[in-house]
XYZ file of C-alpha atoms in Angstrom:
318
model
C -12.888 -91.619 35.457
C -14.018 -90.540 38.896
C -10.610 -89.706 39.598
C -9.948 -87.693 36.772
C -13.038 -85.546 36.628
C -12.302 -84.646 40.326
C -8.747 -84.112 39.676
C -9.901 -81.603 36.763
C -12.303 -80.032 39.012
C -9.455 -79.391 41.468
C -7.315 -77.934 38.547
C -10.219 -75.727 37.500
C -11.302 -74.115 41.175
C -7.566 -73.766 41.836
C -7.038 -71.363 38.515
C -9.781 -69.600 39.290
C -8.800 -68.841 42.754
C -5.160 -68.370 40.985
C -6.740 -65.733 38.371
C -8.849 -63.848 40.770
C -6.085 -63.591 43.274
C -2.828 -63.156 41.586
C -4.086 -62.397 37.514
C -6.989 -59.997 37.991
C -6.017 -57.921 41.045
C -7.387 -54.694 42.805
C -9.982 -53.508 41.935
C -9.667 -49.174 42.265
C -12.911 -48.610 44.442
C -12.957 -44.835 44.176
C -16.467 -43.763 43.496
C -15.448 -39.946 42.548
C -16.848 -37.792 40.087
C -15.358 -35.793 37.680
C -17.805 -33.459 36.423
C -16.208 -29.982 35.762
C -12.592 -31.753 35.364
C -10.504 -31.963 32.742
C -7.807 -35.295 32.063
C -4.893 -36.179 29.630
C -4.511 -39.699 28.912
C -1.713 -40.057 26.611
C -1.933 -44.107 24.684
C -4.892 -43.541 24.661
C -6.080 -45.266 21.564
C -5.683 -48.643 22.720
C -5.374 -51.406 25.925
C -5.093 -49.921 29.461
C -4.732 -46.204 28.260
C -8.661 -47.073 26.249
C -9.841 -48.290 29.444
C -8.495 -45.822 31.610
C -10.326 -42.944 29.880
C -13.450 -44.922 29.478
C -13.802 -45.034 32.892
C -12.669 -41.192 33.253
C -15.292 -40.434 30.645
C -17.999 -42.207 32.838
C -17.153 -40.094 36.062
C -18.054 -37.133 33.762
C -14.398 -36.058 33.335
C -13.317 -34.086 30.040
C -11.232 -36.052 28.848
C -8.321 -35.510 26.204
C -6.494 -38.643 24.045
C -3.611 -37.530 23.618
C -2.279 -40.119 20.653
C 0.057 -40.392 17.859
C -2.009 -42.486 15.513
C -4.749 -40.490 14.138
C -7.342 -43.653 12.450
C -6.742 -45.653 16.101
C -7.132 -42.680 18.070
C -11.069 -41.596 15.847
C -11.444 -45.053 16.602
C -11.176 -45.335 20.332
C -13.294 -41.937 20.423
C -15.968 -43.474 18.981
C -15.982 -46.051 21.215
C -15.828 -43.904 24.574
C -18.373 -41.658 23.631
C -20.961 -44.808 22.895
C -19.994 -47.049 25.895
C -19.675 -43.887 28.480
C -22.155 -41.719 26.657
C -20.231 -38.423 27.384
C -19.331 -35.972 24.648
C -16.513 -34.507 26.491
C -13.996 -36.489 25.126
C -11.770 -35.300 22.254
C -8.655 -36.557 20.694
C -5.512 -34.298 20.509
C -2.883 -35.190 18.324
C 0.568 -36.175 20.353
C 3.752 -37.675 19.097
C 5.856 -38.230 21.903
C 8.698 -39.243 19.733
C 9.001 -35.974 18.791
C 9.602 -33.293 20.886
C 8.388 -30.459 18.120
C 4.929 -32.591 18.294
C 5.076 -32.774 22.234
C 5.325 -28.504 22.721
C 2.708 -28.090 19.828
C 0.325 -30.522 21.642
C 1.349 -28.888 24.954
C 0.881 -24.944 23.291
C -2.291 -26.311 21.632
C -3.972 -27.178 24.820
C -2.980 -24.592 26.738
C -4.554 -22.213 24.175
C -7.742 -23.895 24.349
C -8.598 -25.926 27.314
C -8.816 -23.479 30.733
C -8.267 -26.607 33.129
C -5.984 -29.497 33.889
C -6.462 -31.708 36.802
C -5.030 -35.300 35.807
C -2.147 -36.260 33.380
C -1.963 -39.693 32.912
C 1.339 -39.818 31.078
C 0.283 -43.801 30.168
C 1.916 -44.395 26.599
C 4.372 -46.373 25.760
C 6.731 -48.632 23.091
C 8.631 -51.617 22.970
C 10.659 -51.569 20.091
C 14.030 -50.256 18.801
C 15.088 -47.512 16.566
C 15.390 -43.605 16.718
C 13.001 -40.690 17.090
C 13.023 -37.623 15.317
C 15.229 -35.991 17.600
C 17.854 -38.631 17.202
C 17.191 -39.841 20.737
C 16.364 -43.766 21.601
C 13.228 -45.080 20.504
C 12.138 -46.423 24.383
C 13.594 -43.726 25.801
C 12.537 -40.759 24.408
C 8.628 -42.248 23.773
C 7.878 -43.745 27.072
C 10.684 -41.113 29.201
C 11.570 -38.033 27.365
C 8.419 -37.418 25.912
C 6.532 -37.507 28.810
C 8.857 -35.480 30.708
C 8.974 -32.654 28.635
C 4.964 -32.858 28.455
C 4.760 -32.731 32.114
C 6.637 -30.003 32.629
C 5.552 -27.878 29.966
C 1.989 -28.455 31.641
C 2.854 -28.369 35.371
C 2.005 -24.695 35.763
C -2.328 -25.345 34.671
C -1.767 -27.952 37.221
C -0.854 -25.853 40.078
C -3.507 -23.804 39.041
C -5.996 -26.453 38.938
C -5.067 -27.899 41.750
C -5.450 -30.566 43.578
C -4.491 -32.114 40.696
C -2.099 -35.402 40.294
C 0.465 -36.793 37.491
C 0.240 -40.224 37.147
C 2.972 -42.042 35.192
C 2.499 -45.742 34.079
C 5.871 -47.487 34.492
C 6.423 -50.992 34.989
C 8.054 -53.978 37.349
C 10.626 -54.098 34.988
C 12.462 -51.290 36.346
C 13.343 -53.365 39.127
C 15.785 -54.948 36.084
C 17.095 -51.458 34.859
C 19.717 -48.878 35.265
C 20.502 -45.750 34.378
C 23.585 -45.307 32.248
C 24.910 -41.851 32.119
C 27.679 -42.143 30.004
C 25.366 -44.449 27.788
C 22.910 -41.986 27.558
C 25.790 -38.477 27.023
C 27.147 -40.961 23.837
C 24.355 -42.708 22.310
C 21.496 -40.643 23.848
C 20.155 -43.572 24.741
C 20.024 -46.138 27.969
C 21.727 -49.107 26.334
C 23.264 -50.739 23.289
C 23.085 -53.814 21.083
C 20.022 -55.360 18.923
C 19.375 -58.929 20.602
C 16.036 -59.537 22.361
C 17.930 -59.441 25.683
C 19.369 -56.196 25.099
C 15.812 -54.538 23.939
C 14.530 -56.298 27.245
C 17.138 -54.240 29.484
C 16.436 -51.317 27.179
C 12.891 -51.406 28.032
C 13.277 -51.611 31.404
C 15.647 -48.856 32.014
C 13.579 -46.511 30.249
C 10.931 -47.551 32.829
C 13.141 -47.213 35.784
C 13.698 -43.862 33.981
C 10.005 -43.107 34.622
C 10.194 -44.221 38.217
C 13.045 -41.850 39.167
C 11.285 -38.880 37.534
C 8.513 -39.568 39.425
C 10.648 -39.523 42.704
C 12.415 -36.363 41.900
C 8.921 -35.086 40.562
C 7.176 -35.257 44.185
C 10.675 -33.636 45.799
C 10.020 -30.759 43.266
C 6.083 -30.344 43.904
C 6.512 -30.703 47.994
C 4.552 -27.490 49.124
C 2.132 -27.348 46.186
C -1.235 -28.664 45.125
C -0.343 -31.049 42.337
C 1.226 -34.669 43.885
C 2.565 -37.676 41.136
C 2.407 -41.199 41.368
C 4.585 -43.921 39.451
C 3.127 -47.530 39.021
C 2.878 -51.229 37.964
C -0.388 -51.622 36.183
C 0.262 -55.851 35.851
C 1.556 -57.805 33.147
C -0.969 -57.113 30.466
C -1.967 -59.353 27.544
C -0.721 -56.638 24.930
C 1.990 -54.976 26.831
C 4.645 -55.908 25.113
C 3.589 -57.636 22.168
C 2.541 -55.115 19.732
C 5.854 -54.876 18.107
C 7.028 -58.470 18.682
C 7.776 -61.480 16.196
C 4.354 -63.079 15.234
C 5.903 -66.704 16.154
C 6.484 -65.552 19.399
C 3.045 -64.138 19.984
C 1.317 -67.340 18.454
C 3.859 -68.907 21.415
C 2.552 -66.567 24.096
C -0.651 -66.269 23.066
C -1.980 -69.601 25.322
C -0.313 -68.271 28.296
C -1.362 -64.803 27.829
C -4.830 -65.642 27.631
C -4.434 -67.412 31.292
C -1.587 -65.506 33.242
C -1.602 -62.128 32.003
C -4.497 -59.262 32.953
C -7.106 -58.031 30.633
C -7.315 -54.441 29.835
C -9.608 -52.988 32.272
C -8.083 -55.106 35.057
C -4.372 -53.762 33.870
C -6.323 -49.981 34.483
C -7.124 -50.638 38.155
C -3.551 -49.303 39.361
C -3.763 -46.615 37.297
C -7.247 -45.375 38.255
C -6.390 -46.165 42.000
C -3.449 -43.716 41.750
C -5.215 -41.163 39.770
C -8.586 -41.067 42.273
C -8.380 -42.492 45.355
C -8.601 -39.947 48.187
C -6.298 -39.477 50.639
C -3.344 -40.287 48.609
C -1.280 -36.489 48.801
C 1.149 -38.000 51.516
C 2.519 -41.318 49.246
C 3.038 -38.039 46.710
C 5.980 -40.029 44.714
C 5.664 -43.365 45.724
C 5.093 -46.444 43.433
C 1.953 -48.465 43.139
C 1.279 -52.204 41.755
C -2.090 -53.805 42.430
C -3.975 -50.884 44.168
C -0.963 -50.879 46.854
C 2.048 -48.409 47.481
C 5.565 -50.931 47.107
C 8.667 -50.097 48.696
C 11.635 -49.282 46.187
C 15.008 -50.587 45.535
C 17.150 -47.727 46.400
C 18.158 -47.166 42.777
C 14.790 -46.267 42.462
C 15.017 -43.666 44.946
C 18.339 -42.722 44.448
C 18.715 -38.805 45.351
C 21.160 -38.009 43.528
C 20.432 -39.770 40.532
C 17.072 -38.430 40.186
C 18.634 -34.595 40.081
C 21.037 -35.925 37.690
C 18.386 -37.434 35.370
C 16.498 -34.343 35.515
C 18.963 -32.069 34.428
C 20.164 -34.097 32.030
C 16.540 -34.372 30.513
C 16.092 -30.817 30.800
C 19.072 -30.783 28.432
C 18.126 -33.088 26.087
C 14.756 -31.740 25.553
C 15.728 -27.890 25.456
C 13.930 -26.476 28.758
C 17.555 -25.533 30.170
């Protein structure tokens, strides 16, 4: 019995050491205020995008949730005006599925709100199907949609600045690619309906967001507003929401010990978005606190300018 209780208490110290090291992470340790500013979080509603303007709301920032679902979104309001006790936070609603929704939300703001200084372009989807526009589900919520919002808001940046773009992306675009021919066909980064295939899917519409970011930073160099891509951690509802409910029954026990909590999946994400002294890693790509070196398809010149034109085409700022 001796053995075994001593055994367990070996088990137990070693996961915790395990969780604070490798589950929970960096901790963003910028103590900045934000009274005066103004922020976009778009996801906001829900998981790390909830968190992340929570704590935004708490620095004193203005704060705008930019989400799609209306009931979720009055919801999570609530909630970050009683836990932060700030009234400057509104919701906005912002369908990035559809690009008519994403230059009415853009217009909106513009018309109303006389600052930007952070866009946190943080939603995203794992699931298959079409938007509005007839693009990819994947790609055009969590890629097209954001890059069409950026740009249409890059110029109250500049003016604002210094101000940052921040876009949440993910480790899984170390598994993508960007298929141009794919994408000129199907307007979309890959084909077929089997969990593997959503998977790769997934991922290249988040290597997608890592090359935008890249070309982003080329396309800022000499102004006030600098972007960031990054990793915020394998989170407990990342991928899940749309999922079979056998497999998240399945994943649910190894969730609950492997994969990071909300407001420890925010960390990278707040890091990137406050830290000072960051302007000089202006297009880099973050995961737990800490700028990662790239595979070169990730910082592929000349695939970035392609991707960029071609998104300029698909979304109609050509």
């Amino acid at each position: 019995m001796a053995a075994f209780l001593l055994l367990a208490g070996v088990v137990v110290v070693g996961y915790m050491i395990f969780h604070n090291i490798f589950v929970k992470g960096a901790v963003c340790k910028s103590n900045v205020k934000l009274h005066g500013k103004t922020v976009i979080v778009t996801g906001s509603n829900t998981g790390i995008g909830k968190m992340t303007a929570l704590d935004l709301a708490r620095r004193g920032a203005r704060v705008i949730l930019a989400c799609r679902n209306r009931q979720r979104a009055e919801a999570a309001l609530a909630d970050i005006k009683r836990e932060s006790g700030s009234n400057e936070v509104v919701f906005m609603h912002l369908d990035l599925g559809s690009l008519k929704s994403v230059r009415f939300f853009a217009e909106t703001f513009l018309k109303n709100e006389p600052r930007l200084d952070l866009l946190i372009n943080n939603a995203g989807i794992y699931m298959q199907g079409s938007t509005e526009d007839g693009l990819g589900m994947m790609f055009g919520v969590n890629y097209i949609g954001h890059f069409l919002l950026t740009n249409l808001l890059l110029d109250r940046l500049k003016e604002c600045g210094p101000s940052r773009v921040v876009n949440v992306a993910s480790l899984g675009h170390n598994f993508g690619k960007i298929d141009f021919n794919c994408l000129s066909t199907h307007k979309e980064l890959g084909v077929g309906k089997s969990a593997m295939d959503v998977f790769n899917i997934y991922c290249n519409s988040k290597l997608c967001n890592v090359v935008f970011t890249h070309e982003l930073a080329k396309r800022l160099k000499d102004t006030n507003v600098t972007c960031y891509s990054l990793h915020p951690g394998i989170i407990e509802t990342e991928l899940g929401r749309y999922a079979n409910s056998v497999f998240l029954m399945l994943l649910k026990p190894i969730s609950m010990l492997f994969f990071k909590n909300s407001v420890a999946g925010s960390q990278t994400t707040l890091h990137c978005a406050l830290q000072e002294g960051l302007e000089p890693l202006s297009g880099c790509y973050f995961s737990n606190c800490t700028v990662r070196n790239l595979y070169p398809k990730a910082r592929d010149d000349a695939v970035a300018k392609k991707l960029w034109e071609v998104s300029e085409s698909l979304c109609g700022l050509l």
